[in-house]
């Protein structure tokens, strides 16, 4: 894919609430997120009003972005990772549904990058409209083609908050 949308924040089930479509498809998701306006806002405020973003191990753990424990040390951390994984699966399924709905998202686009960015944004808007109108596709929701994960190896600024959540709820 010449360009692909990389940062999609899912705050409502199966709906996209933010689309950043300006980086080449080979750009890592965490780089796109780190260079987004949402990240900039969260870095200054350090929190959501009523929740957290969930990221896979390719993202840094931050006060507003919870990631799984890379190496669990006890049953609570294992339970946290299991709950994290079960919750994040909705995000992966949404990407899969989106790609099945718009085949443009599967292949290389032989257009100017500016046009591809507009098309990706339009696909996200049309996807949201389809979901809100209950006009779903009949494909298997577990059939996705997510890229292989590249683990994040940097500072874990949200580690203490993740530990607190783990110890409080698990």
CSV table of N, CA and C in Angstrom, one decimal:
chain,number,residue,atom,x,y,z
A,1,UNK,N,0.8,-1.2,0.0
A,1,UNK,CA,0.0,0.0,0.0
A,1,UNK,C,0.9,1.2,0.0
A,2,UNK,N,0.7,2.1,-0.9
A,2,UNK,CA,1.6,3.3,-1.0
A,2,UNK,C,1.4,4.2,0.2
A,3,UNK,N,0.2,4.5,0.5
A,3,UNK,CA,-0.1,5.3,1.8
A,3,UNK,C,-1.2,4.5,2.5
A,4,UNK,N,-1.2,4.5,3.8
A,4,UNK,CA,-2.3,3.9,4.5
A,4,UNK,C,-2.5,4.7,5.8
A,5,UNK,N,-3.7,4.7,6.2
A,5,UNK,CA,-4.1,5.4,7.4
A,5,UNK,C,-3.5,4.6,8.5
A,6,UNK,N,-2.8,5.3,9.5
A,6,UNK,CA,-2.1,4.5,10.5
A,6,UNK,C,-2.7,4.8,11.9
A,7,UNK,N,-3.2,6.0,12.2
A,7,UNK,CA,-3.7,6.2,13.6
A,7,UNK,C,-5.2,6.4,13.6
A,8,UNK,N,-5.9,5.4,14.2
A,8,UNK,CA,-7.3,5.5,14.3
A,8,UNK,C,-7.7,5.3,15.7
A,9,UNK,N,-8.2,6.3,16.4
A,9,UNK,CA,-8.6,6.2,17.8
A,9,UNK,C,-10.0,5.6,17.8
A,10,UNK,N,-10.3,4.6,18.5
A,10,UNK,CA,-11.6,4.0,18.6
A,10,UNK,C,-12.1,4.3,20.0
A,11,UNK,N,-13.0,5.3,20.0
A,11,UNK,CA,-13.6,5.6,21.3
A,11,UNK,C,-15.0,5.1,21.4
A,12,UNK,N,-15.6,4.7,20.3
A,12,UNK,CA,-17.0,4.1,20.3
A,12,UNK,C,-16.8,2.8,19.5
A,13,UNK,N,-17.6,1.8,19.9
A,13,UNK,CA,-17.4,0.5,19.2
A,13,UNK,C,-17.5,0.6,17.7
A,14,UNK,N,-16.4,0.1,17.0
A,14,UNK,CA,-16.3,0.0,15.6
A,14,UNK,C,-16.4,1.3,14.8
A,15,UNK,N,-16.3,2.5,15.5
A,15,UNK,CA,-16.3,3.8,14.8
A,15,UNK,C,-15.0,4.5,14.9
A,16,UNK,N,-14.6,5.1,13.9
A,16,UNK,CA,-13.4,5.9,13.8
A,16,UNK,C,-13.7,7.3,14.3
A,17,UNK,N,-12.9,7.9,15.2
A,17,UNK,CA,-13.2,9.2,15.7
A,17,UNK,C,-12.0,10.2,15.3
A,18,UNK,N,-10.9,9.6,14.8
A,18,UNK,CA,-9.8,10.4,14.4
A,18,UNK,C,-9.0,9.7,13.4
A,19,UNK,N,-8.7,10.4,12.3
A,19,UNK,CA,-8.0,9.7,11.2
A,19,UNK,C,-6.8,10.6,10.8
A,20,UNK,N,-5.6,10.0,10.8
A,20,UNK,CA,-4.4,10.7,10.3
A,20,UNK,C,-3.9,9.9,9.1
A,21,UNK,N,-4.1,10.5,8.0
A,21,UNK,CA,-3.7,9.8,6.7
A,21,UNK,C,-2.7,10.6,6.0
A,22,UNK,N,-1.5,10.6,6.5
A,22,UNK,CA,-0.5,11.5,5.7
A,22,UNK,C,0.9,10.8,5.7
A,23,UNK,N,1.0,9.6,6.2
A,23,UNK,CA,2.3,8.9,6.3
A,23,UNK,C,2.3,7.7,5.3
A,24,UNK,N,3.5,7.4,4.8
A,24,UNK,CA,3.6,6.2,4.0
A,24,UNK,C,3.2,4.9,4.8
A,25,UNK,N,2.7,3.9,4.1
A,25,UNK,CA,2.2,2.7,4.8
A,25,UNK,C,3.3,2.0,5.6
A,26,UNK,N,4.6,2.2,5.2
A,26,UNK,CA,5.7,1.5,6.0
A,26,UNK,C,6.0,2.2,7.3
A,27,UNK,N,5.3,3.4,7.6
A,27,UNK,CA,5.6,4.1,8.8
A,27,UNK,C,4.9,3.3,10.0
A,28,UNK,N,5.7,3.2,11.1
A,28,UNK,CA,5.1,2.4,12.2
A,28,UNK,C,4.0,3.2,12.8
A,29,UNK,N,3.0,2.5,13.3
A,29,UNK,CA,1.8,3.1,13.9
A,29,UNK,C,2.2,4.0,15.1
A,30,UNK,N,3.1,3.6,15.9
A,30,UNK,CA,3.5,4.4,17.1
A,30,UNK,C,4.1,5.7,16.7
A,31,UNK,N,4.8,5.8,15.6
A,31,UNK,CA,5.4,7.0,15.1
A,31,UNK,C,4.3,8.0,14.6
A,32,UNK,N,3.3,7.4,13.9
A,32,UNK,CA,2.2,8.3,13.5
A,32,UNK,C,1.5,8.8,14.7
A,33,UNK,N,1.2,8.0,15.6
A,33,UNK,CA,0.5,8.4,16.8
A,33,UNK,C,1.3,9.5,17.6
A,34,UNK,N,2.6,9.3,17.8
A,34,UNK,CA,3.4,10.2,18.5
A,34,UNK,C,3.5,11.6,17.8
A,35,UNK,N,3.3,11.6,16.5
A,35,UNK,CA,3.3,12.9,15.7
A,35,UNK,C,1.9,13.4,15.4
A,36,UNK,N,0.9,13.0,16.2
A,36,UNK,CA,-0.5,13.4,15.9
A,36,UNK,C,-0.9,14.5,16.9
A,37,UNK,N,-1.9,15.2,16.6
A,37,UNK,CA,-2.5,16.2,17.5
A,37,UNK,C,-3.1,15.6,18.7
A,38,UNK,N,-3.6,14.4,18.6
A,38,UNK,CA,-4.2,13.8,19.8
A,38,UNK,C,-3.1,13.5,20.8
A,39,UNK,N,-2.0,13.0,20.3
A,39,UNK,CA,-0.9,12.7,21.2
A,39,UNK,C,-0.4,14.0,21.9
A,40,UNK,N,-0.2,15.0,21.1
A,40,UNK,CA,0.2,16.3,21.7
A,40,UNK,C,-0.7,16.8,22.8
A,41,UNK,N,-2.0,16.7,22.6
A,41,UNK,CA,-3.0,17.1,23.6
A,41,UNK,C,-2.9,16.2,24.8
A,42,UNK,N,-2.8,14.9,24.6
A,42,UNK,CA,-2.7,14.0,25.7
A,42,UNK,C,-1.4,14.1,26.5
A,43,UNK,N,-0.4,14.4,25.9
A,43,UNK,CA,0.9,14.7,26.6
A,43,UNK,C,0.8,15.9,27.5
A,44,UNK,N,0.0,16.9,27.1
A,44,UNK,CA,-0.1,18.1,27.9
A,44,UNK,C,-1.1,17.9,29.1
A,45,UNK,N,-2.2,17.0,28.8
A,45,UNK,CA,-3.2,16.8,29.8
A,45,UNK,C,-3.0,15.5,30.6
A,46,UNK,N,-2.3,14.6,30.0
A,46,UNK,CA,-2.0,13.3,30.6
A,46,UNK,C,-3.1,12.4,30.9
A,47,UNK,N,-4.3,12.6,30.4
A,47,UNK,CA,-5.4,11.7,30.7
A,47,UNK,C,-6.6,12.0,29.9
A,48,UNK,N,-7.5,11.0,29.8
A,48,UNK,CA,-8.8,11.1,29.3
A,48,UNK,C,-9.7,11.4,30.5
A,49,UNK,N,-10.9,11.9,30.2
A,49,UNK,CA,-11.9,12.1,31.3
A,49,UNK,C,-12.4,10.8,31.8
A,50,UNK,N,-12.6,9.8,31.0
A,50,UNK,CA,-13.2,8.5,31.4
A,50,UNK,C,-12.6,7.3,30.9
A,51,UNK,N,-11.3,7.2,30.6
A,51,UNK,CA,-10.7,6.0,30.2
A,51,UNK,C,-9.3,6.2,29.7
A,52,UNK,N,-8.8,5.2,29.0
A,52,UNK,CA,-7.5,5.2,28.5
A,52,UNK,C,-7.5,4.6,27.0
A,53,UNK,N,-6.4,5.0,26.3
A,53,UNK,CA,-6.2,4.3,25.0
A,53,UNK,C,-5.5,3.0,25.3
A,54,UNK,N,-5.8,2.0,24.4
A,54,UNK,CA,-5.1,0.8,24.5
A,54,UNK,C,-4.2,0.6,23.3
A,55,UNK,N,-3.0,0.2,23.6
A,55,UNK,CA,-2.0,0.0,22.5
A,55,UNK,C,-1.4,-1.3,22.6
A,56,UNK,N,-0.9,-1.9,21.5
A,56,UNK,CA,-0.2,-3.1,21.6
A,56,UNK,C,1.3,-2.9,22.1
A,57,UNK,N,2.1,-3.9,22.1
A,57,UNK,CA,3.4,-3.7,22.6
A,57,UNK,C,4.4,-2.9,21.7
A,58,UNK,N,3.9,-2.4,20.6
A,58,UNK,CA,4.6,-1.6,19.7
A,58,UNK,C,4.6,-0.1,20.2
A,59,UNK,N,3.7,0.2,21.2
A,59,UNK,CA,3.6,1.5,21.7
A,59,UNK,C,4.2,1.7,23.0
A,60,UNK,N,4.6,2.9,23.4
A,60,UNK,CA,5.1,3.1,24.8
A,60,UNK,C,4.0,3.1,25.8
A,61,UNK,N,4.2,2.7,27.0
A,61,UNK,CA,3.2,2.7,28.0
A,61,UNK,C,3.2,4.2,28.6
A,62,UNK,N,2.1,4.9,28.5
A,62,UNK,CA,2.1,6.3,29.0
A,62,UNK,C,0.9,6.4,29.9
A,63,UNK,N,0.8,7.5,30.6
A,63,UNK,CA,-0.4,7.7,31.6
A,63,UNK,C,-1.7,7.6,30.9
A,64,UNK,N,-1.8,7.9,29.6
A,64,UNK,CA,-3.0,7.9,28.8
A,64,UNK,C,-3.1,6.7,27.9
A,65,UNK,N,-2.1,5.9,27.8
A,65,UNK,CA,-2.0,4.8,26.8
A,65,UNK,C,-1.5,3.6,27.5
A,66,UNK,N,-2.4,2.6,27.7
A,66,UNK,CA,-2.0,1.4,28.4
A,66,UNK,C,-1.6,0.3,27.4
A,67,UNK,N,-0.5,-0.3,27.7
A,67,UNK,CA,0.0,-1.4,26.9
A,67,UNK,C,0.2,-2.6,27.8
A,68,UNK,N,0.2,-3.8,27.2
A,68,UNK,CA,0.4,-5.0,28.0
A,68,UNK,C,1.8,-5.1,28.6
A,69,UNK,N,1.9,-5.9,29.7
A,69,UNK,CA,3.2,-6.1,30.3
A,69,UNK,C,4.0,-7.0,29.3
A,70,UNK,N,5.2,-6.6,29.0
A,70,UNK,CA,6.0,-7.4,28.1
A,70,UNK,C,6.4,-8.8,28.7
A,71,UNK,N,6.6,-8.8,30.0
A,71,UNK,CA,6.9,-10.1,30.7
A,71,UNK,C,6.2,-10.0,32.0
A,72,UNK,N,5.1,-10.9,32.1
A,72,UNK,CA,4.3,-10.9,33.4
A,72,UNK,C,5.1,-11.5,34.5
A,73,UNK,N,4.9,-10.9,35.7
A,73,UNK,CA,5.6,-11.4,36.9
A,73,UNK,C,4.7,-12.1,37.9
A,74,UNK,N,3.4,-12.0,37.7
A,74,UNK,CA,2.4,-12.6,38.6
A,74,UNK,C,1.0,-12.7,38.0
A,75,UNK,N,0.1,-13.3,38.7
A,75,UNK,CA,-1.2,-13.6,38.2
A,75,UNK,C,-2.0,-12.4,37.8
A,76,UNK,N,-1.8,-11.3,38.6
A,76,UNK,CA,-2.5,-10.0,38.3
A,76,UNK,C,-2.1,-9.5,37.0
A,77,UNK,N,-0.8,-9.5,36.7
A,77,UNK,CA,-0.3,-9.0,35.5
A,77,UNK,C,-0.8,-9.8,34.3
A,78,UNK,N,-0.8,-11.1,34.5
A,78,UNK,CA,-1.4,-12.0,33.5
A,78,UNK,C,-2.8,-11.7,33.2
A,79,UNK,N,-3.6,-11.5,34.3
A,79,UNK,CA,-5.0,-11.2,34.1
A,79,UNK,C,-5.2,-9.8,33.4
A,80,UNK,N,-4.3,-8.9,33.8
A,80,UNK,CA,-4.4,-7.6,33.1
A,80,UNK,C,-4.1,-7.8,31.6
A,81,UNK,N,-3.1,-8.5,31.2
A,81,UNK,CA,-2.8,-8.7,29.8
A,81,UNK,C,-3.9,-9.4,29.1
A,82,UNK,N,-4.5,-10.4,29.7
A,82,UNK,CA,-5.6,-11.1,29.1
A,82,UNK,C,-6.8,-10.2,28.9
A,83,UNK,N,-7.2,-9.3,29.9
A,83,UNK,CA,-8.3,-8.4,29.7
A,83,UNK,C,-7.9,-7.3,28.6
A,84,UNK,N,-6.7,-6.9,28.6
A,84,UNK,CA,-6.2,-5.9,27.6
A,84,UNK,C,-6.3,-6.5,26.2
A,85,UNK,N,-5.9,-7.7,26.0
A,85,UNK,CA,-6.0,-8.4,24.7
A,85,UNK,C,-7.4,-8.6,24.3
A,86,UNK,N,-8.3,-9.0,25.2
A,86,UNK,CA,-9.7,-9.2,24.9
A,86,UNK,C,-10.4,-7.9,24.5
A,87,UNK,N,-10.0,-6.8,25.1
A,87,UNK,CA,-10.5,-5.5,24.8
A,87,UNK,C,-10.0,-5.0,23.5
A,88,UNK,N,-8.7,-5.1,23.3
A,88,UNK,CA,-8.1,-4.6,22.0
A,88,UNK,C,-8.6,-5.3,20.8
A,89,UNK,N,-9.1,-6.6,20.9
A,89,UNK,CA,-9.5,-7.3,19.7
A,89,UNK,C,-10.6,-6.6,19.0
A,90,UNK,N,-11.4,-5.8,19.6
A,90,UNK,CA,-12.4,-5.0,18.9
A,90,UNK,C,-11.8,-4.0,17.9
A,91,UNK,N,-10.6,-3.5,18.3
A,91,UNK,CA,-9.9,-2.6,17.4
A,91,UNK,C,-9.4,-3.3,16.2
A,92,UNK,N,-8.8,-4.5,16.3
A,92,UNK,CA,-8.3,-5.3,15.2
A,92,UNK,C,-9.5,-5.7,14.3
A,93,UNK,N,-10.6,-6.1,14.9
A,93,UNK,CA,-11.8,-6.5,14.2
A,93,UNK,C,-12.3,-5.3,13.4
A,94,UNK,N,-12.3,-4.1,13.9
A,94,UNK,CA,-12.8,-2.9,13.2
A,94,UNK,C,-11.9,-2.7,12.0
A,95,UNK,N,-10.6,-2.8,12.1
A,95,UNK,CA,-9.7,-2.6,11.0
A,95,UNK,C,-10.0,-3.7,9.9
A,96,UNK,N,-10.2,-4.9,10.3
A,96,UNK,CA,-10.6,-5.9,9.4
A,96,UNK,C,-11.9,-5.7,8.6
A,97,UNK,N,-12.9,-5.2,9.4
A,97,UNK,CA,-14.2,-4.9,8.7
A,97,UNK,C,-14.0,-3.7,7.7
A,98,UNK,N,-13.2,-2.7,8.2
A,98,UNK,CA,-13.0,-1.6,7.3
A,98,UNK,C,-12.3,-2.0,6.0
A,99,UNK,N,-11.3,-2.8,6.1
A,99,UNK,CA,-10.6,-3.3,4.9
A,99,UNK,C,-11.4,-4.2,4.0
A,100,UNK,N,-12.3,-5.0,4.6
A,100,UNK,CA,-13.2,-5.8,3.8
A,100,UNK,C,-14.2,-4.9,3.1
A,101,UNK,N,-14.7,-3.9,3.7
A,101,UNK,CA,-15.7,-3.0,3.1
A,101,UNK,C,-15.1,-2.2,2.0
A,102,UNK,N,-13.8,-1.8,2.1
A,102,UNK,CA,-13.2,-1.0,1.0
A,102,UNK,C,-11.9,-1.6,0.6
A,103,UNK,N,-12.0,-2.3,-0.6
A,103,UNK,CA,-10.8,-3.0,-1.1
A,103,UNK,C,-9.7,-2.1,-1.5
A,104,UNK,N,-10.0,-0.9,-1.6
A,104,UNK,CA,-8.9,0.1,-1.9
A,104,UNK,C,-7.8,0.1,-0.8
A,105,UNK,N,-8.2,-0.3,0.4
A,105,UNK,CA,-7.3,-0.3,1.6
A,105,UNK,C,-6.4,-1.5,1.5
A,106,UNK,N,-6.6,-2.5,0.6
A,106,UNK,CA,-5.8,-3.7,0.6
A,106,UNK,C,-4.6,-3.6,-0.4
A,107,UNK,N,-4.6,-2.7,-1.3
A,107,UNK,CA,-3.6,-2.8,-2.4
A,107,UNK,C,-2.9,-1.4,-2.5
A,108,UNK,N,-1.9,-1.5,-3.4
A,108,UNK,CA,-1.2,-0.2,-3.6
A,108,UNK,C,-2.1,0.7,-4.5
A,109,UNK,N,-2.1,2.0,-4.1
A,109,UNK,CA,-2.9,3.0,-4.8
A,109,UNK,C,-2.0,3.7,-5.8
A,110,UNK,N,-2.3,3.6,-7.0
A,110,UNK,CA,-1.5,4.3,-8.0
A,110,UNK,C,-2.1,5.7,-8.3
A,111,UNK,N,-2.1,6.5,-7.3
A,111,UNK,CA,-2.6,7.9,-7.3
A,111,UNK,C,-1.6,8.8,-6.6
A,112,UNK,N,-1.9,10.1,-6.7
A,112,UNK,CA,-1.0,11.0,-5.9
A,112,UNK,C,-1.3,10.8,-4.5
A,113,UNK,N,-0.3,10.9,-3.6
A,113,UNK,CA,-0.5,10.8,-2.2
A,113,UNK,C,-1.6,11.6,-1.6
A,114,UNK,N,-1.7,12.9,-2.1
A,114,UNK,CA,-2.8,13.7,-1.5
A,114,UNK,C,-4.1,13.2,-1.8
A,115,UNK,N,-4.3,12.6,-2.9
A,115,UNK,CA,-5.6,12.0,-3.2
A,115,UNK,C,-5.9,10.7,-2.4
A,116,UNK,N,-4.9,9.9,-2.2
A,116,UNK,CA,-5.0,8.7,-1.4
A,116,UNK,C,-5.4,9.1,0.0
A,117,UNK,N,-4.8,10.1,0.6
A,117,UNK,CA,-5.1,10.6,1.9
A,117,UNK,C,-6.6,11.0,2.0
A,118,UNK,N,-7.1,11.6,1.0
A,118,UNK,CA,-8.5,12.0,1.0
A,118,UNK,C,-9.4,10.8,0.9
A,119,UNK,N,-9.0,9.8,0.1
A,119,UNK,CA,-9.8,8.6,-0.1
A,119,UNK,C,-9.8,7.8,1.2
A,120,UNK,N,-8.7,7.7,2.0
A,120,UNK,CA,-8.7,7.0,3.2
A,120,UNK,C,-9.6,7.7,4.2
A,121,UNK,N,-9.6,9.0,4.3
A,121,UNK,CA,-10.5,9.7,5.2
A,121,UNK,C,-12.0,9.5,4.8
A,122,UNK,N,-12.2,9.5,3.5
A,122,UNK,CA,-13.6,9.2,3.0
A,122,UNK,C,-14.1,7.8,3.4
A,123,UNK,N,-13.2,6.9,3.3
A,123,UNK,CA,-13.5,5.5,3.6
A,123,UNK,C,-13.8,5.4,5.1
A,124,UNK,N,-13.1,6.1,6.0
A,124,UNK,CA,-13.4,6.1,7.4
A,124,UNK,C,-14.8,6.7,7.7
A,125,UNK,N,-15.1,7.8,7.0
A,125,UNK,CA,-16.4,8.4,7.2
A,125,UNK,C,-17.6,7.5,6.7
A,126,UNK,N,-17.4,6.9,5.5
A,126,UNK,CA,-18.4,6.0,5.0
A,126,UNK,C,-18.6,4.8,5.8
A,127,UNK,N,-17.5,4.3,6.4
A,127,UNK,CA,-17.5,3.2,7.3
A,127,UNK,C,-18.4,3.5,8.5
A,128,UNK,N,-18.1,4.7,9.1
A,128,UNK,CA,-18.9,5.1,10.3
A,128,UNK,C,-20.4,5.2,9.9
A,129,UNK,N,-20.7,5.8,8.8
A,129,UNK,CA,-22.1,5.9,8.3
A,129,UNK,C,-22.7,4.5,8.2
A,130,UNK,N,-22.0,3.6,7.6
A,130,UNK,CA,-22.5,2.2,7.4
A,130,UNK,C,-22.8,1.6,8.8
A,131,UNK,N,-21.9,1.8,9.7
A,131,UNK,CA,-22.1,1.2,11.1
A,131,UNK,C,-23.3,1.8,11.7
A,132,UNK,N,-23.5,3.1,11.7
A,132,UNK,CA,-24.6,3.8,12.3
A,132,UNK,C,-25.9,3.4,11.7
A,133,UNK,N,-25.9,3.1,10.4
A,133,UNK,CA,-27.1,2.7,9.7
A,133,UNK,C,-27.3,1.2,9.7
A,134,UNK,N,-26.5,0.5,10.5
A,134,UNK,CA,-26.6,-1.0,10.6
A,134,UNK,C,-26.4,-1.7,9.2
A,135,UNK,N,-25.7,-1.1,8.3
A,135,UNK,CA,-25.5,-1.7,7.0
A,135,UNK,C,-24.1,-2.4,7.0
A,136,UNK,N,-24.1,-3.5,7.7
A,136,UNK,CA,-22.9,-4.2,7.9
A,136,UNK,C,-22.6,-5.2,6.7
A,137,UNK,N,-21.3,-5.6,6.6
A,137,UNK,CA,-20.9,-6.5,5.6
A,137,UNK,C,-21.0,-7.9,6.2
A,138,UNK,N,-21.1,-8.9,5.3
A,138,UNK,CA,-21.4,-10.3,5.8
A,138,UNK,C,-20.1,-11.1,5.9
A,139,UNK,N,-18.9,-10.5,6.0
A,139,UNK,CA,-17.7,-11.2,6.1
A,139,UNK,C,-17.4,-11.7,7.5
A,140,UNK,N,-16.5,-12.6,7.6
A,140,UNK,CA,-16.1,-13.1,8.9
A,140,UNK,C,-15.4,-12.0,9.7
A,141,UNK,N,-15.9,-11.6,10.9
A,141,UNK,CA,-15.2,-10.5,11.6
A,141,UNK,C,-13.8,-10.8,12.2
A,142,UNK,N,-13.5,-12.1,12.1
A,142,UNK,CA,-12.1,-12.5,12.7
A,142,UNK,C,-11.1,-12.6,11.6
A,143,UNK,N,-11.5,-12.4,10.3
A,143,UNK,CA,-10.6,-12.5,9.2
A,143,UNK,C,-9.9,-11.1,9.0
A,144,UNK,N,-8.7,-10.9,9.5
A,144,UNK,CA,-8.1,-9.7,9.3
A,144,UNK,C,-6.6,-9.9,8.9
A,145,UNK,N,-6.0,-8.9,8.4
A,145,UNK,CA,-4.6,-9.1,7.9
A,145,UNK,C,-3.8,-8.0,8.5
A,146,UNK,N,-3.7,-8.0,9.8
A,146,UNK,CA,-2.9,-7.0,10.6
A,146,UNK,C,-1.5,-7.2,10.4
A,147,UNK,N,-0.7,-6.2,10.3
A,147,UNK,CA,0.8,-6.3,10.2
A,147,UNK,C,1.4,-7.0,11.4
A,148,UNK,N,2.6,-7.5,11.2
A,148,UNK,CA,3.3,-8.1,12.3
A,148,UNK,C,3.7,-7.1,13.3
A,149,UNK,N,3.6,-7.4,14.6
A,149,UNK,CA,3.9,-6.4,15.6
A,149,UNK,C,5.4,-6.2,15.8
A,150,UNK,N,5.8,-4.9,16.0
A,150,UNK,CA,7.1,-4.6,16.3
A,150,UNK,C,7.1,-4.1,17.8
A,151,UNK,N,7.7,-4.8,18.8
A,151,UNK,CA,7.6,-4.4,20.2
A,151,UNK,C,8.3,-3.1,20.4
A,152,UNK,N,7.8,-2.3,21.3
A,152,UNK,CA,8.3,-1.0,21.7
A,152,UNK,C,9.4,-1.3,22.7
A,153,UNK,N,10.6,-0.6,22.6
A,153,UNK,CA,11.7,-0.8,23.6
A,153,UNK,C,12.2,0.6,23.9
A,154,UNK,N,11.5,1.3,24.8
A,154,UNK,CA,11.9,2.6,25.3
A,154,UNK,C,11.4,2.9,26.7
A,155,UNK,N,11.3,4.1,27.1
A,155,UNK,CA,10.9,4.4,28.5
A,155,UNK,C,9.4,4.1,28.6
A,156,UNK,N,9.0,3.5,29.8
A,156,UNK,CA,7.7,3.2,30.1
A,156,UNK,C,7.1,4.2,31.1
A,157,UNK,N,6.8,5.4,30.6
A,157,UNK,CA,6.3,6.5,31.4
A,157,UNK,C,5.0,6.2,32.1
A,158,UNK,N,4.2,5.3,31.6
A,158,UNK,CA,2.9,4.9,32.2
A,158,UNK,C,3.0,3.7,33.0
A,159,UNK,N,4.2,3.2,33.3
A,159,UNK,CA,4.3,1.9,34.0
A,159,UNK,C,3.7,1.9,35.4
A,160,UNK,N,3.9,3.0,36.1
A,160,UNK,CA,3.3,3.1,37.5
A,160,UNK,C,1.8,3.1,37.4
A,161,UNK,N,1.2,3.8,36.5
A,161,UNK,CA,-0.2,3.8,36.4
A,161,UNK,C,-0.7,2.5,36.0
A,162,UNK,N,-0.1,1.8,35.0
A,162,UNK,CA,-0.5,0.5,34.6
A,162,UNK,C,-0.4,-0.5,35.8
A,163,UNK,N,0.6,-0.4,36.6
A,163,UNK,CA,0.8,-1.2,37.8
A,163,UNK,C,-0.4,-0.9,38.8
A,164,UNK,N,-0.7,0.3,39.0
A,164,UNK,CA,-1.8,0.7,39.8
A,164,UNK,C,-3.2,0.1,39.3
A,165,UNK,N,-3.4,0.2,38.0
A,165,UNK,CA,-4.6,-0.4,37.5
A,165,UNK,C,-4.7,-1.9,37.6
A,166,UNK,N,-3.5,-2.5,37.4
A,166,UNK,CA,-3.4,-3.9,37.5
A,166,UNK,C,-3.7,-4.4,39.0
A,167,UNK,N,-3.1,-3.7,39.9
A,167,UNK,CA,-3.2,-4.1,41.3
A,167,UNK,C,-4.6,-3.8,41.9
A,168,UNK,N,-5.2,-2.7,41.3
A,168,UNK,CA,-6.6,-2.3,41.8
A,168,UNK,C,-7.7,-3.2,41.2
A,169,UNK,N,-7.6,-3.5,40.0
A,169,UNK,CA,-8.7,-4.2,39.3
A,169,UNK,C,-8.5,-5.7,39.0
A,170,UNK,N,-7.2,-6.2,39.2
A,170,UNK,CA,-7.0,-7.6,38.9
A,170,UNK,C,-6.4,-8.2,40.1
